[in-house]
Amino acid sequence: MPRLRETGEFAVIRRLVEGLRPGSGVHVGPGDDAAVLRPEPGRDLVITTDAFVEGRHWLPDWIEPGRLGVRLALANLSDLAAMAARPRWALLSLGLRGDTPSEWVEALQAGLVAALERDGASVVGGNLAAVEGEAWLSLTLAGDVLPGHAWTRRGARAGDLLAVTGTPGRAGAAVALIHALGEGARAPEWAPLLAAWRTPASRVDLARALAASGAITAAVDISDGWAGDLVHLCEASGVGAEVQRGAWSADAALDAAAHALGRTPDDFRTGPSDDYELLLAIDPAGRERCAAIALEAGVPLSVIGRLTGPAEALEWLEKSGSRTPIEPRGFDHFA
Amino acid sequence: MPRLRETGEFAVIRRLVEGLRPGSGVHVGPGDDAAVLRPEPGRDLVITTDAFVEGRHWLPDWIEPGRLGVRLALANLSDLAAMAARPRWALLSLGLRGDTPSEWVEALQAGLVAALERDGASVVGGNLAAVEGEAWLSLTLAGDVLPGHAWTRRGARAGDLLAVTGTPGRAGAAVALIHALGEGARAPEWAPLLAAWRTPASRVDLARALAASGAITAAVDISDGWAGDLVHLCEASGVGAEVQRGAWSADAALDAAAHALGRTPDDFRTGPSDDYELLLAIDPAGRERCAAIALEAGVPLSVIGRLTGPAEALEWLEKSGSRTPIEPRGFDHFA
């Protein structure tokens, strides 16, 4: 298998570019100094960037390059889902060691492209740099949305419902299992959790369907950890929140992992995680419509609480009826 | 000076975001899951990404963070200049060690923002990740252009003139001087070369003025090395080229550096370099107009040769009248 230092930068770029199909709205694609894109008139452009660092965002022994490409796509798609945007165009910036097999790079791109294409986006350019230390992958993803229709963190009002998509906590539990059990994490009982980490689902289609309902007042992607992102949403909207302990979807696999690791399922649901799920503020009048849309999409949507007035705290409503503060435990790369 | 691991990711991001001013066309800026931008109707979007790796693209002892930010901006602005696009919006993705002073990061962003603002662009988002090895900086820059008016590498025709902007070779010579002389490279005689490397000039205004002339048929940025980028332009356009030896602007500082390093000035002008200059194909009928625009802009524009038929090679016309092949010596990160 040829390594990058044998293949050379331009030969690898040529092969990567040859592996790309032109996307819609692309006037000049990869291979020039920059891509030329044609957003439709009457569309706002939405753009995000997210990066992975080897050893922190991925463990080479635990994920193949194709799935890693999918995850990198999902990390960015999740940001566009949180804005209810339609994904369109991506640029891939890579820092790789010279001994990286060129097949590894091509498999990474193939996984990335497949995941982007499922949501209607294409790769239109990128950059390749050499590193000595950890490899890194940085994706920038642009999408569009009808003018003024992007969700933000700012629109939630007291009285709106709080809901989460999917079964958050599984990806973080998978990583904790790998660190605690090593090869033991490959046991069949943990397969659903590892699958959640290795092959996350996109919430783009669900977000766009929910956006059409007009019932979502604010949204945030919870890949940094639900509690921290709840704080971001409440600060941006100027509201408090009360969350019902036990209102999340039941999750037997997560319960088993938490038990094995001596932690609680809510530790994983609310703390630093790698789940690409959404936290949504819903106008109560739209609750039934949103539930029907989620059911149609086959995605769990759990109403877990409601937003309160600007002077209120962020609190758990415990099953006992008491109230305890929600601790903002987001993921901090440097802390 | 607080380090990233003390300050924490979110506090640094908050300070970086506070240091940004909203740019035109920005509907939702930094601090949400993604930025929301509003391209004008009737504009094509042009987008590029370029990354720097510590030790390869910059030597910490030789450049302050503010100037490094300027260089990162310029690396991307140069790609947009090569498409005759108007810079608009940027996303900054950083991989930094925990012991990086937060002031360093803020100075980097300040230099980047200042350079982008000079050309009309603003930072609308980004990402911050922790690394153990070399730091890296990846910028994505989007701009716009009238539909169909972006320059590409593909439009050059036999008979068009070949021209280069500025005095290419100086930045590469500066890096070679640093490697060969160490602290001796700080001697006053090398200051013009070090300045070319540390504080490159933007060619965005010149490119947009030249684009308005309608005389440019193809363009490429030569930051990877003139000879390699000439090959890219000729391959994309399906033409050959003949370049007059000695047609470049005279450059006494470059001549002196080449002499001190036992190399020729053309080694630096044509080989791997860090100059953010443009190689342009010019319709001969527009030659005088382009020369007048460059004079007005205060940027050297040297006509160095002409493009030939598709069956022709890429050749030097030596001063003796003989012809020698142009060797494509682009910069390859992995070779």
XYZ file of C-alpha atoms in Angstrom:
670
model
C 0.000 0.000 0.000
C 1.673 3.256 -1.069
C 2.242 5.806 1.671
C 1.677 9.539 1.232
C 5.382 10.256 1.156
C 5.754 7.873 -1.801
C 2.575 8.872 -3.620
C 3.151 12.598 -3.172
C 0.656 15.316 -2.452
C -0.515 16.079 -5.970
C -1.034 12.433 -6.961
C -3.162 11.841 -3.860
C -5.142 15.024 -4.456
C -5.667 13.981 -8.068
C -7.029 10.591 -6.953
C -9.232 12.211 -4.315
C -10.602 14.727 -6.827
C -11.251 11.928 -9.334
C -13.314 10.200 -6.652
C -15.720 13.138 -6.380
C -18.924 13.624 -8.310
C -20.082 17.134 -9.171
C -22.846 18.341 -6.852
C -25.805 20.526 -7.719
C -25.127 24.238 -7.773
C -21.399 23.677 -8.377
C -20.101 25.839 -11.220
C -16.367 25.185 -10.685
C -15.568 22.160 -8.508
C -12.345 20.816 -6.993
C -9.046 21.366 -8.801
C -8.995 25.146 -9.215
C -7.831 27.729 -6.644
C -11.335 27.789 -5.176
C -14.769 26.389 -5.919
C -17.459 28.490 -7.586
C -20.956 27.834 -6.242
C -24.333 29.226 -7.183
C -26.709 29.537 -4.251
C -30.247 29.953 -5.419
C -31.650 33.455 -5.169
C -33.802 33.828 -2.079
C -31.733 31.450 0.064
C -29.660 32.226 3.138
C -26.294 30.523 3.315
C -25.439 28.625 6.539
C -21.838 27.588 7.156
C -20.045 25.637 9.896
C -16.719 23.939 10.592
C -15.760 21.063 12.881
C -12.468 19.211 13.248
C -11.269 15.837 14.580
C -7.857 15.185 16.137
C -6.417 11.655 16.202
C -6.467 10.100 19.688
C -9.035 12.616 20.931
C -11.895 12.442 18.464
C -11.042 9.035 17.129
C -9.122 5.964 18.222
C -7.492 4.403 15.154
C -7.946 0.840 16.461
C -11.661 1.349 16.910
C -12.860 2.925 13.709
C -12.160 2.313 10.025
C -11.375 5.349 7.849
C -14.696 5.134 5.997
C -16.697 5.298 9.203
C -14.440 8.066 10.452
C -15.335 10.030 7.321
C -19.015 9.428 8.082
C -18.542 10.724 11.631
C -16.716 13.840 10.425
C -19.591 14.494 8.024
C -22.123 13.917 10.807
C -20.357 16.302 13.204
C -20.893 19.066 10.653
C -24.288 17.894 9.360
C -25.494 18.014 12.943
C -24.650 21.738 13.121
C -26.642 22.360 9.950
C -29.520 20.233 11.282
C -29.487 22.448 14.386
C -30.073 25.429 12.058
C -32.699 23.564 9.936
C -30.492 24.154 6.885
C -30.180 22.057 3.736
C -26.559 20.821 3.395
C -24.976 21.753 0.047
C -21.175 22.074 -0.172
C -18.159 20.972 1.867
C -14.397 21.603 1.940
C -12.079 19.020 3.512
C -8.806 20.144 5.117
C -6.488 17.292 6.212
C -3.251 17.140 8.211
C -1.750 13.663 7.738
C 1.562 11.929 8.422
C 3.709 10.809 5.506
C 3.242 7.138 6.405
C -0.538 7.305 5.983
C -1.624 4.812 3.303
C -3.243 6.646 0.415
C -6.048 4.032 0.508
C -6.798 5.223 4.035
C -7.307 8.767 2.756
C -9.485 7.587 -0.113
C -11.621 5.449 2.212
C -12.010 8.417 4.546
C -13.183 10.619 1.702
C -15.502 7.903 0.382
C -17.252 7.595 3.757
C -17.454 11.344 4.100
C -18.826 11.822 0.591
C -21.422 9.059 1.031
C -22.702 10.599 4.262
C -22.793 14.084 2.743
C -24.548 12.834 -0.391
C -27.273 11.176 1.663
C -28.148 14.676 2.842
C -27.664 16.331 -0.551
C -24.170 17.826 -0.100
C -20.961 17.411 -2.117
C -17.255 18.056 -1.558
C -16.097 21.014 -3.660
C -12.499 21.462 -2.520
C -9.994 21.017 0.246
C -6.416 21.105 1.413
C -3.805 18.494 2.293
C -0.913 19.238 4.668
C 1.769 17.030 6.201
C 2.180 16.614 9.978
C 4.638 14.769 12.222
C 2.310 14.477 15.225
C -1.358 13.519 15.424
C -3.384 13.528 12.246
C -6.318 15.943 12.037
C -9.343 16.396 9.830
C -11.221 19.682 9.470
C -14.427 19.977 7.474
C -16.280 23.140 6.524
C -19.884 22.613 5.445
C -22.193 25.172 3.856
C -25.918 24.816 3.377
C -28.857 27.032 2.651
C -32.237 27.868 4.068
C -35.122 30.176 3.184
C -34.268 33.731 4.296
C -34.947 34.194 8.004
C -35.922 30.544 8.485
C -32.709 29.274 10.110
C -33.173 28.032 13.655
C -30.907 29.689 16.202
C -30.324 29.308 19.941
C -32.080 32.576 20.576
C -35.815 32.150 19.977
C -36.978 30.061 22.958
C -39.658 31.550 25.248
C -40.852 30.718 28.749
C -43.485 28.016 28.410
C -41.918 26.310 25.386
C -41.309 22.581 25.708
C -37.801 21.118 25.755
C -37.217 17.991 23.666
C -34.264 15.853 22.603
C -33.893 13.621 19.546
C -32.612 10.054 19.575
C -31.033 8.316 22.565
C -28.237 10.620 23.730
C -25.507 9.138 25.922
C -24.815 6.063 23.839
C -21.759 7.396 21.992
C -20.178 8.722 25.161
C -20.882 5.416 26.930
C -19.213 3.548 24.057
C -16.038 5.614 24.413
C -16.082 5.072 28.197
C -16.502 1.306 27.656
C -13.513 1.263 25.298
C -11.350 3.100 27.835
C -12.538 0.883 30.732
C -12.726 -2.533 29.076
C -10.309 -2.343 26.136
C -10.954 -5.299 23.833
C -13.790 -6.347 26.161
C -15.834 -3.495 24.699
C -16.142 -5.587 21.541
C -18.506 -8.007 23.364
C -21.893 -8.376 21.620
C -23.797 -6.786 24.507
C -22.122 -3.425 23.830
C -22.685 -3.533 20.079
C -25.639 -1.076 20.072
C -23.546 1.488 21.948
C -20.492 1.084 19.731
C -22.745 1.343 16.685
C -24.125 4.645 18.022
C -20.569 5.967 18.225
C -19.243 4.428 14.999
C -22.306 5.038 12.827
C -24.355 7.981 14.061
C -27.557 8.963 12.270
C -28.160 12.283 10.560
C -30.965 14.485 11.881
C -31.010 16.728 8.800
C -34.224 15.317 7.304
C -35.993 15.388 10.669
C -34.884 18.979 11.274
C -36.113 20.167 7.892
C -39.466 18.420 8.407
C -39.815 19.921 11.892
C -38.832 23.358 10.540
C -41.680 23.160 8.052
C -44.063 22.723 11.010
C -43.094 26.174 12.297
C -43.257 24.891 15.877
C -39.547 24.980 16.769
C -38.504 28.211 18.497
C -34.800 27.433 19.175
C -32.374 24.575 18.607
C -28.849 23.472 19.480
C -26.794 20.420 18.614
C -25.708 18.588 21.780
C -22.436 17.065 20.606
C -20.563 19.006 23.323
C -22.847 17.573 26.027
C -26.525 18.178 26.665
C -26.231 20.121 29.939
C -23.675 22.580 28.589
C -25.639 23.087 25.393
C -28.845 23.614 27.403
C -27.009 26.443 29.175
C -26.024 27.907 25.784
C -29.621 27.809 24.552
C -31.041 29.289 27.785
C -28.406 32.055 27.905
C -28.965 32.963 24.262
C -32.763 32.960 24.668
C -32.801 34.576 28.113
C -34.858 31.823 29.766
C -34.592 29.265 32.569
C -35.487 25.573 32.334
C -36.953 22.744 34.365
C -36.252 19.198 33.257
C -38.180 16.149 34.471
C -35.855 13.446 35.834
C -36.703 10.192 34.038
C -38.486 11.803 31.088
C -35.902 10.530 28.593
C -36.632 7.553 26.352
C -35.880 4.298 28.145
C -32.571 2.823 26.972
C -31.720 -0.655 28.275
C -28.323 -0.752 26.540
C -27.290 2.546 28.109
C -28.581 1.400 31.511
C -26.439 -1.749 31.286
C -23.323 0.212 30.315
C -23.826 2.746 33.107
C -24.227 -0.134 35.595
C -21.048 -1.841 34.337
C -19.125 1.454 34.596
C -20.469 2.400 38.026
C -22.166 5.538 36.696
C -25.729 6.651 36.064
C -27.376 6.696 32.627
C -28.023 10.433 33.103
C -24.258 10.985 33.511
C -23.912 9.914 29.902
C -27.103 11.572 28.666
C -26.248 14.972 30.072
C -22.442 15.118 30.187
C -19.712 15.352 27.562
C -20.717 13.060 24.714
C -20.205 12.399 21.043
C -23.875 12.109 20.124
C -25.066 14.168 17.178
C -28.542 14.801 18.532
C -30.612 17.967 18.824
C -32.061 19.833 21.776
C -35.209 21.643 20.647
C -37.525 24.270 22.100
C -41.078 23.573 20.907
C -44.107 25.853 20.948
C -46.594 23.816 23.052
C -49.267 24.319 20.387
C -47.062 22.359 17.967
C -46.301 19.419 20.250
C -48.581 16.885 18.551
C -47.453 17.910 15.075
C -43.780 17.525 16.032
C -44.447 14.125 17.625
C -46.149 12.953 14.432
C -43.248 14.189 12.269
C -40.691 12.393 14.467
C -42.755 9.193 14.410
C -42.956 9.404 10.612
C -39.155 9.900 10.477
C -38.563 6.976 12.849
C -36.575 9.141 15.273
C -37.281 9.175 19.025
C -38.311 12.657 20.194
C -38.568 12.925 23.978
C -40.180 15.920 25.650
C -38.057 16.255 28.791
C -39.148 19.532 30.331
C -40.062 23.130 29.670
C -38.482 26.549 29.576
C -39.179 28.988 32.382
C -38.882 32.731 32.945
C -35.647 34.696 32.609
C -35.199 34.933 36.391
C -35.467 31.159 36.839
C -32.586 28.709 37.254
C -31.857 25.545 35.265
C -33.247 22.764 37.434
C -34.052 19.087 37.566
C -37.531 18.164 38.799
C -36.590 15.007 40.698
C -39.023 12.076 40.921
C -39.345 12.890 44.643
C -40.704 16.330 43.733
C -37.565 18.165 44.904
C -35.515 20.446 42.650
C -31.776 20.201 42.066
C -29.577 22.408 39.887
C -28.524 21.239 36.426
C -24.719 21.315 36.301
C -23.340 22.512 32.956
C -20.860 19.764 32.107
C -19.928 20.412 28.496
C -16.863 18.985 26.850
C -13.855 21.310 27.071
C -10.890 20.232 24.946
C -8.438 22.084 27.156
C -9.910 21.759 30.669
C -0.262 34.690 30.778
C -3.045 32.138 31.091
C -2.608 28.969 29.031
C -5.420 27.285 27.140
C -5.609 24.461 29.636
C -6.238 26.988 32.417
C -8.541 29.292 30.465
C -10.611 26.452 29.029
C -12.054 26.115 25.556
C -15.297 28.003 26.034
C -13.715 30.999 27.772
C -11.185 31.352 24.941
C -13.894 30.995 22.321
C -15.968 33.610 24.134
C -13.032 36.047 24.111
C -12.311 35.323 20.466
C -15.964 35.838 19.522
C -16.086 39.087 21.510
C -13.121 40.285 19.442
C -15.046 39.972 16.188
C -17.102 42.670 14.494
C -20.154 41.675 12.439
C -19.458 41.718 8.711
C -21.796 42.713 5.938
C -24.240 40.060 4.807
C -23.968 38.231 8.142
C -27.397 37.351 9.511
C -26.238 35.044 12.344
C -22.564 35.379 13.264
C -20.250 33.409 15.562
C -21.675 31.681 18.635
C -24.466 29.565 17.171
C -24.137 26.087 15.621
C -23.385 27.712 12.268
C -23.314 31.147 10.683
C -26.172 32.376 8.514
C -25.042 34.445 5.541
C -26.969 36.255 2.850
C -25.200 36.326 -0.501
C -26.680 38.919 -2.777
C -28.920 37.622 -5.514
C -27.038 37.398 -8.786
C -23.699 36.529 -7.195
C -21.716 33.308 -7.475
C -20.160 32.043 -4.263
C -16.415 31.192 -4.344
C -14.952 29.171 -1.468
C -11.472 27.921 -0.578
C -9.526 26.455 2.350
C -5.843 26.531 3.237
C -4.052 25.318 6.369
C -0.733 25.976 8.130
C 1.171 23.438 10.232
C 3.673 24.597 12.858
C 7.292 23.966 11.844
C 6.330 23.582 8.188
C 4.346 26.675 7.315
C 5.660 28.789 10.135
C 8.678 28.872 12.431
C 7.547 30.168 15.836
C 10.846 32.011 16.461
C 10.503 33.933 13.228
C 6.967 35.210 13.172
C 4.653 36.797 15.753
C 1.103 35.426 16.040
C -0.436 38.575 14.550
C 1.684 38.327 11.410
C 1.001 34.611 11.251
C -2.718 35.419 11.218
C -2.083 37.854 8.370
C -0.230 35.156 6.432
C -3.027 32.625 6.967
C -5.505 35.201 5.682
C -3.276 35.945 2.701
C -2.896 32.265 1.783
C -6.673 32.101 1.374
C -7.164 35.625 -0.018
C -4.673 34.702 -2.714
C -6.906 31.832 -3.840
C -9.876 34.187 -4.082
C -7.731 36.758 -5.920
C -6.876 33.986 -8.402
C -10.633 33.642 -9.041
C -11.210 37.449 -9.147
C -13.683 37.034 -6.282
C -14.641 39.519 -3.575
C -13.757 38.047 -0.132
C -16.736 37.945 2.258
C -16.783 35.367 5.077
C -14.254 33.128 6.839
C -14.274 30.242 9.334
C -11.180 29.579 11.456
C -10.421 26.024 12.632
C -7.526 25.730 15.118
C -5.636 22.790 16.643
C -3.565 24.129 19.567
C -1.620 22.693 22.502
C -2.880 23.279 26.031
C 0.172 25.393 26.895
C -0.603 27.964 24.204
C -1.069 31.403 25.823
C -4.582 32.649 25.168
C -3.057 36.033 24.209
C -1.254 34.227 21.397
C -4.578 32.990 20.033
C -6.162 36.418 20.319
C -3.210 38.075 18.565
C -3.435 35.477 15.802
C -7.127 36.210 15.307
C -6.527 39.984 15.433
C -3.955 39.771 12.627
C -6.186 37.470 10.609
C -9.245 39.688 11.060
C -7.328 42.849 10.155
C -6.028 41.291 6.933
C -9.466 39.940 6.027
C -11.156 43.277 6.799
C -8.754 45.124 4.512
C -10.259 43.045 1.707
C -13.850 43.263 2.967
C -14.185 39.869 4.696
C -15.140 38.931 8.274
C -14.805 35.850 10.486
C -18.231 34.244 11.036
C -17.349 31.090 12.974
C -14.752 28.474 13.718
C -13.616 25.543 15.788
C -11.008 25.009 18.491
C -9.454 21.586 19.174
C -6.624 20.475 21.435
C -3.480 18.761 20.096
C -0.366 17.243 21.671
C 1.863 17.601 18.600
C 2.311 20.491 16.200
C -0.258 23.253 16.224
C -2.241 23.831 13.042
C -4.483 26.522 11.633
C -7.072 25.921 8.922
C -9.049 28.757 7.356
C -12.005 28.491 5.001
C -12.792 31.654 3.064
C -15.864 32.355 0.952
C -16.336 35.221 -1.455
C -18.609 36.137 -4.302
C -18.384 37.209 -7.906
C -20.817 38.098 -10.687
C -22.240 34.872 -12.173
C -19.848 33.386 -14.700
C -17.172 36.016 -14.030
C -14.832 33.939 -11.821
C -11.408 33.383 -13.330
C -10.397 29.728 -13.605
C -7.297 27.887 -14.809
C -9.116 26.766 -17.915
C -9.645 29.740 -20.230
C -6.144 30.412 -21.599
C -5.644 30.210 -25.377
C -2.593 29.921 -27.623
C -1.289 33.428 -28.223
C -2.300 34.792 -24.818
C 0.451 36.500 -22.851
C 1.755 35.071 -19.562
C 2.313 37.524 -16.721
C 3.188 37.357 -13.008
C 2.409 39.854 -10.259
C 4.901 41.152 -7.699
C 8.416 39.835 -7.204
C 8.020 36.063 -6.693
C 10.865 34.186 -5.051
C 11.420 36.539 -2.124
C 9.424 34.571 0.461
C 11.072 31.284 -0.496
C 14.494 32.939 -0.384
C 13.711 34.294 3.103
C 12.925 30.800 4.383
C 16.104 29.442 2.760
C 18.133 32.234 4.400
C 16.674 31.373 7.819
C 17.553 27.709 7.374
C 21.073 28.491 6.068
C 22.073 31.441 8.277
C 19.941 31.088 11.415
C 20.132 34.352 13.382
C 22.320 35.769 10.599
C 19.157 36.044 8.501
C 18.127 38.949 10.729
C 20.892 41.128 9.149
C 19.524 44.353 7.604
C 20.486 43.320 4.060
C 17.896 40.510 4.139
C 15.096 42.640 5.585
C 13.226 43.114 2.272
C 13.114 39.334 1.787
C 11.990 38.604 5.350
C 9.335 41.288 5.004
C 8.041 39.579 1.849
C 7.653 36.369 3.816
C 6.348 37.906 7.060
C 4.055 40.530 5.552
C 2.884 39.528 2.101
C 0.596 41.828 0.128
C -2.919 40.991 -0.986
C -3.632 40.891 -4.712
C -7.419 40.965 -4.274
C -7.894 44.610 -5.331
C -5.581 44.198 -8.310
C -7.393 41.023 -9.385
C -10.808 42.658 -9.214
C -9.583 45.659 -11.182
C -7.989 43.409 -13.815
C -11.168 41.298 -13.960
C -13.167 44.411 -14.803
C -10.890 44.891 -17.835
C -12.116 41.579 -19.277
C -8.600 40.843 -20.558
C -7.658 37.956 -18.228
C -8.396 34.537 -19.753
C -7.046 32.284 -16.956
C -5.371 32.673 -13.567
C -3.673 30.630 -10.855
C -2.133 31.538 -7.533
C 1.543 30.497 -7.433
C 1.948 29.808 -3.708
C 2.851 26.177 -4.508
C 5.628 27.299 -6.886
C 5.386 29.051 -10.227
C 6.588 26.210 -12.458
C 4.183 23.654 -10.986
C 1.286 26.084 -11.149
C 2.152 26.962 -14.762
C 1.797 23.249 -15.525
C -1.627 23.253 -13.798
C -2.805 26.234 -15.853
C -1.492 24.813 -19.138
C -2.977 21.356 -18.475
C -6.364 22.818 -17.517
C -6.398 25.120 -20.567
C -4.887 22.600 -22.989
C -2.029 24.850 -24.105
C 1.765 24.939 -24.132
C 3.958 27.870 -23.032
C 7.195 29.629 -23.829
C 8.772 31.812 -21.172
C 11.513 34.343 -21.846
C 14.529 33.873 -19.568
C 15.259 37.194 -17.897
C 11.830 38.718 -18.515
C 11.032 38.926 -14.789
C 11.265 42.211 -12.903
C 14.825 42.860 -11.754
C 15.200 42.130 -8.022
C 18.539 43.081 -6.463
C 17.616 41.705 -3.019
C 16.700 38.334 -4.483
C 19.889 38.321 -6.591
C 21.981 38.916 -3.452
C 20.232 36.143 -1.512
C 20.620 33.677 -4.381
C 24.326 34.539 -4.608
C 24.799 34.059 -0.835
C 23.004 30.705 -0.997
C 24.821 29.452 -4.116
C 21.621 29.289 -6.142
C 20.083 31.235 -9.015
C 17.330 33.842 -8.596
C 15.161 31.789 -10.988
C 15.448 28.813 -8.608
C 13.489 30.870 -6.122
C 11.189 32.523 -8.657
C 10.069 29.267 -10.222
C 10.391 26.628 -7.485
C 8.520 25.886 -4.269
C 7.803 29.210 -2.623
C 5.543 30.970 -0.163
C 4.725 33.944 -2.345
C 1.071 34.817 -2.730
C 1.356 36.096 -6.266
C -0.702 35.422 -9.389
C 0.146 33.903 -12.752
C -2.172 35.375 -15.377
C -3.012 34.645 -18.999
C -3.775 37.933 -20.774
C -5.513 38.521 -24.090
C -2.808 40.422 -26.077
C -5.380 43.070 -27.004
C -5.692 43.912 -23.294
C -1.977 44.148 -22.517
C -1.782 47.934 -22.266
C -4.961 48.154 -20.197
C -3.658 45.569 -17.733
C -0.287 47.333 -17.471
C -2.059 50.603 -16.682
C -4.231 48.941 -13.995
C -1.191 47.339 -12.331
C 0.698 50.665 -12.432
C -2.281 52.400 -10.837
C -2.377 49.677 -8.140
C 1.362 49.978 -7.529
C 1.926 46.258 -8.191
C 4.653 45.007 -10.553
C 3.137 43.044 -13.446
C 5.759 41.329 -15.600
C 4.889 39.814 -18.957
C 7.203 36.811 -19.045
C 6.106 34.836 -22.094
C 3.177 33.554 -24.075
C 0.979 30.498 -24.387
C 1.405 28.202 -27.351
C -0.609 25.479 -29.076
C -1.857 22.329 -27.347
C 0.844 20.187 -28.969
C 3.634 22.447 -27.694
C 5.809 21.851 -24.640
C 6.487 24.184 -21.710
C 9.820 25.774 -22.564
C 12.273 28.479 -21.589
C 13.477 30.740 -24.379
C 17.061 31.187 -23.189
C 18.939 34.422 -23.811
C 21.175 32.468 -26.210
C 18.123 31.672 -28.349
C 18.070 27.981 -27.364
C 15.057 26.282 -25.746
C 15.099 24.242 -22.537
C 12.198 22.467 -20.833
C 10.479 24.076 -17.832
C 10.681 21.602 -14.943
C 7.512 21.514 -12.850
C 8.904 21.944 -9.345
C 5.850 22.555 -7.184
C 5.872 22.174 -3.432
C 4.804 18.697 -2.346
C 4.181 18.372 1.387
C 4.860 14.644 1.322
C 7.555 14.209 -1.337
